[in-house]
Amino acid sequence: MVSSVLIVGAGMSGITAARLLDEAGVAVTLFDKSRAVGGRMATRRLDGGAGDHGAQHVSARSAEFAAEMARMVEDGVATEWLRTPSRTHPARGVEPRFAGVGGMRRIPEWMAKGLDVRTATRVGRLEFGAGGVTAVDVEGEEVGRADAVLLTPPLPQTLELLGDSGLDRPSDLEAVQYHASLAVIAILDAPAGIPGGHVAPDDPIVGWVADNEHKGASARPSITVQSTPDFAAAHIDEDRDGWTQQLLEAARPFHRGTPVAVHPHGWRFAEPVTTLGEGARRIAAPAPVVLAGEVFSGARVEGAYLSGRAAAELLLEQG
Ligand SMILES: Cc1cc2nc3c(=O)[nH]c(=O)nc-3n(C[C@H](O)[C@H](O)[C@H](O)COP(=O)(O)OP(=O)(O)OC[C@H]3O[C@@H](n4cnc5c(N)ncnc54)[C@H](O)[C@@H]3O)c2cc1C
């Protein structure tokens, strides 16, 4: 068994792995380039309100994640927000969708409690020596040393890190593509009045509009507008003021109220187009290097959770 692990990425997969490793007595340090934990489970506060600009809700189909969500609901960290049929798997029927109370980031924040997390730390490369593996940040500073490392960023970022560390980039992983997404949080001057709190219109620009107040994420009227993948692919490299206005204009028929403050966010790697279904993967390296993330376990937040579990099990098996 390894006795210490560095984890790059404090999103759902990294945090889940960290908790299991920590429970097993392994010394774990998490690094994230952002100022907060959660990765694509992201909440932004602005103008006395808030909104989720990444994941909007989570489903819990596996026994393990359902038990986790039940604990969070009991602790007042999450709530069952919707009961809707799956768009991708209609045969599953109506399923509960959970949201964080006060925003989706509440969920990873709660899960990361007590863990050693170094935020605002972008790992630039890994170095290998007799003592295991050393993480070096993009300034060239050594930020951690351990027996093994777990990488959880979206695959293009993980592959860049492998290349910069002198490791082979697995060719099948190079082929995995991601959808982009553009999201705008808008604080409104009046309640959004969206029936059921959300709408997924059949529209070339708007993929989804959520009422953050209805969801319990915002104390003030607030919506999140998410683009379709096609609109995001066409506009992600353009000036954000332009696509922000286009998104807000296109969303206008679906809500009441007028925006008084806005926050746009472009996600280049929002969701993988295809997934791998292998849980996590150990790659060839002088010390144990394991890759995880939602792409390895069927996508979305629950996939990230399951991948984090698989990665922890794989690391605990290493001699
Ligand atoms: C707009 C949008 C809407 C979505 N909607 C839903 C939804 O409704 N329901 C759902 O279940 N899922 C949804 N998803 C997908 C879901 O958010 C992700 O599948 C899940 O959060 C991925 O978790 P992860 O831990 O695998 O990766 P991430 O959350 O991306 O975590 C990886 C972390 O690695 C960090 N990182 C990257 N490179 C480095 C580096 N070099 N050094 C240090 N840190 C680094 C990043 O900052 C990030 O925090 C959505 C995603 C987006 C973008």
CSV table of C-alpha atoms and ligand atoms in Angstrom, one decimal:
chain,number,residue,atom,x,y,z
A,1,MET,CA,0.0,0.0,0.0
A,2,VAL,CA,1.2,3.5,-0.7
A,3,SER,CA,1.5,5.7,2.4
A,4,SER,CA,1.2,9.1,0.8
A,5,VAL,CA,-0.5,10.5,-2.4
A,6,LEU,CA,-0.6,13.8,-4.1
A,7,ILE,CA,-3.9,14.6,-5.9
A,8,VAL,CA,-4.1,17.1,-8.7
A,9,GLY,CA,-7.6,18.5,-8.8
A,10,ALA,CA,-10.0,19.2,-6.0
A,11,GLY,CA,-13.2,18.5,-7.9
A,12,MET,CA,-15.6,15.6,-7.1
A,13,SER,CA,-13.3,12.8,-8.3
A,14,GLY,CA,-10.2,14.1,-6.5
A,15,ILE,CA,-12.1,14.9,-3.2
A,16,THR,CA,-13.8,11.5,-3.3
A,17,ALA,CA,-10.5,9.7,-3.7
A,18,ALA,CA,-8.9,11.8,-1.0
A,19,ARG,CA,-11.5,11.0,1.6
A,20,LEU,CA,-11.2,7.2,1.0
A,21,LEU,CA,-7.4,7.3,1.1
A,22,ASP,CA,-7.5,9.5,4.2
A,23,GLU,CA,-9.9,7.0,5.9
A,24,ALA,CA,-7.4,4.2,5.0
A,25,GLY,CA,-4.6,6.1,6.8
A,26,VAL,CA,-2.8,7.4,3.7
A,27,ALA,CA,-1.4,11.0,3.9
A,28,VAL,CA,-3.1,13.0,1.1
A,29,THR,CA,-2.5,16.5,-0.3
A,30,LEU,CA,-4.9,18.0,-2.9
A,31,PHE,CA,-3.8,20.8,-5.3
A,32,ASP,CA,-6.2,22.9,-7.3
A,33,LYS,CA,-5.4,25.8,-9.6
A,34,SER,CA,-8.6,27.6,-8.6
A,35,ARG,CA,-9.2,29.6,-5.5
A,36,ALA,CA,-12.0,27.3,-4.3
A,37,VAL,CA,-12.7,23.5,-4.3
A,38,GLY,CA,-15.3,21.9,-6.5
A,39,GLY,CA,-14.0,22.2,-10.1
A,40,ARG,CA,-17.0,22.1,-12.4
A,41,MET,CA,-19.3,22.1,-9.4
A,42,ALA,CA,-19.1,25.9,-9.3
A,43,THR,CA,-21.1,28.6,-7.6
A,44,ARG,CA,-20.5,32.3,-8.0
A,45,ARG,CA,-21.7,35.0,-5.6
A,46,LEU,CA,-22.5,38.5,-7.0
A,47,ASP,CA,-24.6,41.5,-6.0
A,48,GLY,CA,-26.2,39.8,-3.0
A,49,GLY,CA,-27.2,36.8,-5.0
A,50,ALA,CA,-25.6,33.7,-6.5
A,51,GLY,CA,-25.8,31.1,-9.2
A,52,ASP,CA,-24.3,27.8,-10.3
A,53,HIS,CA,-22.3,28.2,-13.5
A,54,GLY,CA,-21.2,24.6,-13.8
A,55,ALA,CA,-23.1,21.4,-12.8
A,56,GLN,CA,-26.8,22.3,-12.2
A,57,HIS,CA,-27.9,19.2,-10.2
A,58,VAL,CA,-26.8,15.6,-9.6
A,59,SER,CA,-28.5,12.3,-9.9
A,60,ALA,CA,-27.6,9.4,-7.6
A,61,ARG,CA,-28.2,6.0,-9.2
A,62,SER,CA,-25.5,4.0,-7.5
A,63,ALA,CA,-26.0,2.7,-4.0
A,64,GLU,CA,-22.8,4.4,-2.9
A,65,PHE,CA,-23.6,7.9,-4.2
A,66,ALA,CA,-27.2,7.6,-3.1
A,67,ALA,CA,-26.0,6.9,0.4
A,68,GLU,CA,-23.7,9.9,0.2
A,69,MET,CA,-26.5,12.2,-1.0
A,70,ALA,CA,-28.8,10.9,1.7
A,71,ARG,CA,-26.2,12.0,4.4
A,72,MET,CA,-25.9,15.4,2.8
A,73,VAL,CA,-29.7,15.9,2.7
A,74,GLU,CA,-29.8,14.9,6.4
A,75,ASP,CA,-27.0,17.4,7.2
A,76,GLY,CA,-28.8,20.2,5.3
A,77,VAL,CA,-26.0,20.5,2.7
A,78,ALA,CA,-28.1,19.2,-0.3
A,79,THR,CA,-31.7,19.0,-1.2
A,80,GLU,CA,-33.9,17.1,-3.7
A,81,TRP,CA,-34.5,19.9,-6.1
A,82,LEU,CA,-36.3,18.2,-9.0
A,83,ARG,CA,-37.9,14.9,-10.0
A,84,THR,CA,-37.5,14.6,-13.8
A,85,PRO,CA,-37.1,11.8,-16.3
A,86,SER,CA,-33.6,11.3,-17.7
A,87,ARG,CA,-33.1,12.9,-21.1
A,88,THR,CA,-30.5,10.4,-22.1
A,89,HIS,CA,-32.1,7.3,-20.5
A,90,PRO,CA,-35.9,7.8,-20.6
A,91,ALA,CA,-36.5,4.2,-19.7
A,92,ARG,CA,-35.2,4.9,-16.2
A,93,GLY,CA,-38.4,7.0,-15.5
A,94,VAL,CA,-38.6,9.9,-13.1
A,95,GLU,CA,-35.5,10.3,-10.9
A,96,PRO,CA,-34.6,12.7,-8.1
A,97,ARG,CA,-32.1,15.5,-8.9
A,98,PHE,CA,-30.2,17.0,-5.9
A,99,ALA,CA,-28.7,20.5,-5.6
A,100,GLY,CA,-26.5,22.0,-3.0
A,101,VAL,CA,-28.2,24.2,-0.5
A,102,GLY,CA,-26.8,27.7,-1.2
A,103,GLY,CA,-25.2,26.5,-4.5
A,104,MET,CA,-23.7,23.3,-5.9
A,105,ARG,CA,-20.2,24.1,-4.5
A,106,ARG,CA,-21.6,23.4,-1.0
A,107,ILE,CA,-21.4,19.7,-1.9
A,108,PRO,CA,-17.7,19.4,-2.6
A,109,GLU,CA,-16.9,21.9,0.2
A,110,TRP,CA,-18.7,19.7,2.6
A,111,MET,CA,-17.0,16.6,1.3
A,112,ALA,CA,-13.5,18.3,1.5
A,113,LYS,CA,-13.9,19.2,5.1
A,114,GLY,CA,-10.8,18.2,7.1
A,115,LEU,CA,-8.7,17.4,4.0
A,116,ASP,CA,-5.3,19.1,3.2
A,117,VAL,CA,-6.3,21.2,0.2
A,118,ARG,CA,-3.9,23.7,-1.4
A,119,THR,CA,-5.9,26.0,-3.6
A,120,ALA,CA,-4.5,28.5,-6.1
A,121,THR,CA,-1.8,26.0,-6.9
A,122,ARG,CA,-1.4,25.0,-10.5
A,123,VAL,CA,0.8,21.9,-10.8
A,124,GLY,CA,3.1,22.3,-13.8
A,125,ARG,CA,5.0,19.0,-13.9
A,126,LEU,CA,5.9,15.9,-11.9
A,127,GLU,CA,9.4,14.7,-11.2
A,128,PHE,CA,10.3,11.2,-10.2
A,129,GLY,CA,13.2,10.1,-8.0
A,130,ALA,CA,14.1,7.5,-5.4
A,131,GLY,CA,11.6,9.0,-2.9
A,132,GLY,CA,8.6,8.7,-5.2
A,133,VAL,CA,7.1,11.7,-7.0
A,134,THR,CA,7.4,15.4,-6.6
A,135,ALA,CA,4.9,18.0,-7.8
A,136,VAL,CA,6.3,21.3,-9.1
A,137,ASP,CA,4.0,24.2,-9.6
A,138,VAL,CA,4.0,26.4,-12.7
A,139,GLU,CA,6.4,28.9,-11.0
A,140,GLY,CA,8.9,26.0,-10.6
A,141,GLU,CA,8.4,25.7,-6.9
A,142,GLU,CA,8.2,22.2,-5.3
A,143,VAL,CA,4.8,21.9,-3.7
A,144,GLY,CA,4.6,18.3,-2.5
A,145,ARG,CA,6.3,14.9,-2.5
A,146,ALA,CA,4.7,11.5,-2.0
A,147,ASP,CA,4.8,7.8,-3.0
A,148,ALA,CA,2.1,8.2,-5.7
A,149,VAL,CA,0.1,10.8,-7.6
A,150,LEU,CA,-3.5,10.9,-8.8
A,151,LEU,CA,-4.4,13.2,-11.7
A,152,THR,CA,-8.1,14.3,-12.1
A,153,PRO,CA,-8.3,17.3,-14.4
A,154,PRO,CA,-10.2,17.0,-17.7
A,155,LEU,CA,-8.1,14.7,-20.0
A,156,PRO,CA,-6.5,17.4,-22.3
A,157,GLN,CA,-5.1,19.1,-19.1
A,158,THR,CA,-4.0,15.8,-17.7
A,159,LEU,CA,-2.2,14.8,-20.9
A,160,GLU,CA,-0.4,18.2,-21.0
A,161,LEU,CA,0.8,17.5,-17.5
A,162,LEU,CA,2.0,14.0,-18.5
A,163,GLY,CA,3.9,15.5,-21.5
A,164,ASP,CA,5.5,18.2,-19.4
A,165,SER,CA,6.6,15.5,-16.9
A,166,GLY,CA,8.3,13.5,-19.6
A,167,LEU,CA,5.7,10.7,-19.5
A,168,ASP,CA,4.0,9.0,-22.4
A,169,ARG,CA,0.5,10.3,-23.3
A,170,PRO,CA,-1.8,7.3,-23.9
A,171,SER,CA,-3.0,7.6,-27.5
A,172,ASP,CA,-6.5,6.4,-26.8
A,173,LEU,CA,-6.9,9.3,-24.3
A,174,GLU,CA,-5.7,11.8,-26.9
A,175,ALA,CA,-8.8,10.9,-29.0
A,176,VAL,CA,-11.4,11.8,-26.3
A,177,GLN,CA,-13.2,15.0,-27.2
A,178,TYR,CA,-15.0,17.4,-24.9
A,179,HIS,CA,-18.1,19.6,-25.5
A,180,ALA,CA,-17.6,23.3,-24.5
A,181,SER,CA,-20.2,25.2,-22.7
A,182,LEU,CA,-20.8,29.0,-22.1
A,183,ALA,CA,-22.7,30.0,-19.0
A,184,VAL,CA,-24.0,33.3,-17.8
A,185,ILE,CA,-25.4,34.0,-14.3
A,186,ALA,CA,-27.7,37.0,-14.2
A,187,ILE,CA,-29.1,38.6,-11.0
A,188,LEU,CA,-32.6,39.9,-11.9
A,189,ASP,CA,-34.7,42.8,-10.7
A,190,ALA,CA,-37.7,40.5,-10.2
A,191,PRO,CA,-38.4,36.8,-9.7
A,192,ALA,CA,-37.6,34.7,-12.8
A,193,GLY,CA,-41.0,32.9,-12.7
A,194,ILE,CA,-39.8,29.9,-14.7
A,195,PRO,CA,-42.4,27.1,-14.2
A,196,GLY,CA,-40.8,24.2,-12.3
A,197,GLY,CA,-37.6,26.3,-11.8
A,198,HIS,CA,-35.9,25.2,-15.1
A,199,VAL,CA,-36.4,25.0,-18.8
A,200,ALA,CA,-34.4,23.1,-21.5
A,201,PRO,CA,-35.8,24.7,-24.6
A,202,ASP,CA,-35.4,23.4,-28.2
A,203,ASP,CA,-33.2,26.3,-29.2
A,204,PRO,CA,-30.0,26.7,-31.2
A,205,ILE,CA,-28.4,29.0,-28.6
A,206,VAL,CA,-29.9,28.3,-25.2
A,207,GLY,CA,-29.5,24.8,-23.8
A,208,TRP,CA,-30.9,25.3,-20.3
A,209,VAL,CA,-32.1,28.1,-18.0
A,210,ALA,CA,-32.3,27.5,-14.3
A,211,ASP,CA,-33.9,29.6,-11.6
A,212,ASN,CA,-31.2,29.8,-8.9
A,213,GLU,CA,-33.7,31.2,-6.4
A,214,HIS,CA,-36.1,28.3,-6.9
A,215,LYS,CA,-33.2,25.9,-6.5
A,216,GLY,CA,-32.1,27.4,-3.2
A,217,ALA,CA,-28.8,28.7,-4.6
A,218,SER,CA,-29.6,32.4,-4.4
A,219,ALA,CA,-31.2,34.7,-1.9
A,220,ARG,CA,-32.1,37.1,-4.8
A,221,PRO,CA,-33.8,36.5,-8.1
A,222,SER,CA,-31.2,34.9,-10.3
A,223,ILE,CA,-30.9,32.7,-13.4
A,224,THR,CA,-28.2,30.6,-15.0
A,225,VAL,CA,-28.3,30.5,-18.8
A,226,GLN,CA,-26.3,27.7,-20.4
A,227,SER,CA,-25.5,27.5,-24.1
A,228,THR,CA,-25.9,24.6,-26.4
A,229,PRO,CA,-22.6,22.8,-27.2
A,230,ASP,CA,-22.8,24.0,-30.9
A,231,PHE,CA,-23.1,27.7,-29.8
A,232,ALA,CA,-20.2,27.2,-27.3
A,233,ALA,CA,-18.0,25.6,-30.0
A,234,ALA,CA,-18.6,28.5,-32.3
A,235,HIS,CA,-18.1,31.4,-29.8
A,236,ILE,CA,-15.8,30.2,-27.0
A,237,ASP,CA,-12.7,32.0,-28.5
A,238,GLU,CA,-14.6,35.2,-29.0
A,239,ASP,CA,-14.9,38.2,-26.7
A,240,ARG,CA,-17.1,37.2,-23.8
A,241,ASP,CA,-19.2,40.4,-23.8
A,242,GLY,CA,-20.5,39.4,-27.3
A,243,TRP,CA,-21.7,35.9,-26.4
A,244,THR,CA,-23.0,37.0,-23.0
A,245,GLN,CA,-25.4,39.5,-24.7
A,246,GLN,CA,-26.4,36.9,-27.3
A,247,LEU,CA,-27.2,34.3,-24.6
A,248,LEU,CA,-29.1,36.7,-22.4
A,249,GLU,CA,-31.1,38.0,-25.4
A,250,ALA,CA,-31.9,34.4,-26.6
A,251,ALA,CA,-33.0,33.4,-23.0
A,252,ARG,CA,-35.3,36.4,-22.6
A,253,PRO,CA,-38.5,34.5,-23.7
A,254,PHE,CA,-38.0,31.9,-21.0
A,255,HIS,CA,-38.0,34.1,-17.8
A,256,ARG,CA,-39.3,37.2,-16.2
A,257,GLY,CA,-37.2,40.1,-14.8
A,258,THR,CA,-34.3,42.0,-16.2
A,259,PRO,CA,-30.6,41.4,-15.5
A,260,VAL,CA,-29.0,43.9,-13.1
A,261,ALA,CA,-25.6,42.0,-12.7
A,262,VAL,CA,-24.1,39.3,-14.8
A,263,HIS,CA,-21.2,36.9,-14.6
A,264,PRO,CA,-20.1,34.9,-17.7
A,265,HIS,CA,-18.0,31.8,-17.7
A,266,GLY,CA,-16.7,29.7,-20.6
A,267,TRP,CA,-15.9,26.0,-20.0
A,268,ARG,CA,-13.6,24.6,-22.7
A,269,PHE,CA,-13.9,21.1,-21.3
A,270,ALA,CA,-17.4,21.0,-20.0
A,271,GLU,CA,-18.3,17.4,-20.6
A,272,PRO,CA,-16.7,14.5,-22.5
A,273,VAL,CA,-18.3,13.5,-25.8
A,274,THR,CA,-17.5,9.8,-25.1
A,275,THR,CA,-16.6,8.0,-21.9
A,276,LEU,CA,-14.3,5.2,-21.0
A,277,GLY,CA,-16.1,3.1,-18.4
A,278,GLU,CA,-13.0,1.8,-16.7
A,279,GLY,CA,-13.1,3.6,-13.3
A,280,ALA,CA,-9.5,4.8,-13.2
A,281,ARG,CA,-6.3,4.0,-15.0
A,282,ARG,CA,-2.7,3.4,-13.8
A,283,ILE,CA,-0.2,4.4,-16.4
A,284,ALA,CA,3.5,3.6,-17.0
A,285,ALA,CA,5.7,5.8,-14.8
A,286,PRO,CA,8.6,5.4,-12.4
A,287,ALA,CA,6.1,5.7,-9.4
A,288,PRO,CA,2.4,5.0,-9.3
A,289,VAL,CA,0.5,7.5,-11.4
A,290,VAL,CA,-3.2,7.0,-11.6
A,291,LEU,CA,-5.6,9.0,-13.8
A,292,ALA,CA,-9.3,9.6,-12.8
A,293,GLY,CA,-12.1,11.9,-13.5
A,294,GLU,CA,-15.7,11.7,-14.7
A,295,VAL,CA,-14.6,10.6,-18.2
A,296,PHE,CA,-13.5,7.2,-16.7
A,297,SER,CA,-16.8,6.4,-15.1
A,298,GLY,CA,-19.7,7.4,-17.3
A,299,ALA,CA,-19.6,11.2,-17.1
A,300,ARG,CA,-21.3,13.8,-14.9
A,301,VAL,CA,-20.9,14.3,-11.2
A,302,GLU,CA,-21.8,10.8,-10.2
A,303,GLY,CA,-19.3,9.4,-12.7
A,304,ALA,CA,-16.6,11.6,-11.1
A,305,TYR,CA,-17.6,10.3,-7.7
A,306,LEU,CA,-17.4,6.7,-8.9
A,307,SER,CA,-14.1,7.3,-10.6
A,308,GLY,CA,-12.7,8.8,-7.4
A,309,ARG,CA,-13.6,5.7,-5.6
A,310,ALA,CA,-12.0,3.4,-8.3
A,311,ALA,CA,-8.8,5.5,-8.2
A,312,ALA,CA,-8.6,5.2,-4.4
A,313,GLU,CA,-9.0,1.4,-4.6
A,314,LEU,CA,-6.4,1.2,-7.3
A,315,LEU,CA,-3.9,3.2,-5.2
A,316,LEU,CA,-4.6,1.2,-2.1
A,317,GLU,CA,-3.7,-2.0,-4.1
A,318,GLN,CA,-0.3,-0.6,-5.1
A,319,GLY,CA,2.7,-2.2,-3.5
B,1,LIG,C1,-21.7,23.9,-17.6
B,1,LIG,C2,-21.7,22.5,-17.1
B,1,LIG,C3,-22.9,21.9,-16.7
B,1,LIG,C4,-22.9,20.7,-16.1
B,1,LIG,N1,-24.1,20.1,-15.7
B,1,LIG,C5,-24.1,19.0,-15.0
B,1,LIG,C6,-25.2,18.5,-14.3
B,1,LIG,O1,-26.3,19.2,-14.3
B,1,LIG,N2,-25.2,17.3,-13.6
B,1,LIG,C7,-24.0,16.6,-13.6
B,1,LIG,O2,-24.0,15.6,-12.9
B,1,LIG,N3,-22.9,17.0,-14.2
B,1,LIG,C8,-22.9,18.2,-14.9
B,1,LIG,N4,-21.7,18.7,-15.4
B,1,LIG,C9,-20.5,17.8,-15.4
B,1,LIG,C10,-19.9,17.8,-14.0
B,1,LIG,O3,-19.7,19.1,-13.5
B,1,LIG,C11,-18.5,17.1,-14.1
B,1,LIG,O4,-18.7,15.8,-14.7
B,1,LIG,C12,-17.8,16.8,-12.7
B,1,LIG,O5,-18.0,17.9,-11.9
B,1,LIG,C13,-16.4,16.5,-13.0
B,1,LIG,O6,-15.7,16.3,-11.8
B,1,LIG,P1,-14.1,16.0,-11.9
B,1,LIG,O7,-13.6,15.9,-10.5
B,1,LIG,O8,-13.9,14.8,-12.8
B,1,LIG,O9,-13.4,17.2,-12.7
B,1,LIG,P2,-13.4,18.7,-12.3
B,1,LIG,O10,-14.5,19.1,-11.5
B,1,LIG,O11,-13.1,19.4,-13.6
B,1,LIG,O12,-12.1,18.8,-11.3
B,1,LIG,C14,-10.8,18.9,-11.9
B,1,LIG,C15,-10.0,19.9,-11.1
B,1,LIG,O13,-8.7,19.9,-11.5
B,1,LIG,C16,-8.2,21.3,-11.4
B,1,LIG,N5,-7.0,21.4,-12.2
B,1,LIG,C17,-6.8,21.2,-13.6
B,1,LIG,N6,-5.5,21.3,-13.9
B,1,LIG,C18,-4.8,21.5,-12.8
B,1,LIG,C19,-3.4,21.7,-12.5
B,1,LIG,N7,-2.5,21.7,-13.4
B,1,LIG,N8,-3.1,21.9,-11.2
B,1,LIG,C20,-4.0,22.0,-10.2
B,1,LIG,N9,-5.3,21.8,-10.4
B,1,LIG,C21,-5.7,21.6,-11.7
B,1,LIG,C22,-9.3,22.1,-11.9
B,1,LIG,O14,-9.2,23.5,-11.4
B,1,LIG,C23,-10.5,21.4,-11.3
B,1,LIG,O15,-11.0,21.9,-10.1
B,1,LIG,C24,-21.7,19.9,-16.0
B,1,LIG,C25,-20.5,20.5,-16.4
B,1,LIG,C26,-20.5,21.8,-16.9
B,1,LIG,C27,-19.1,22.5,-17.2
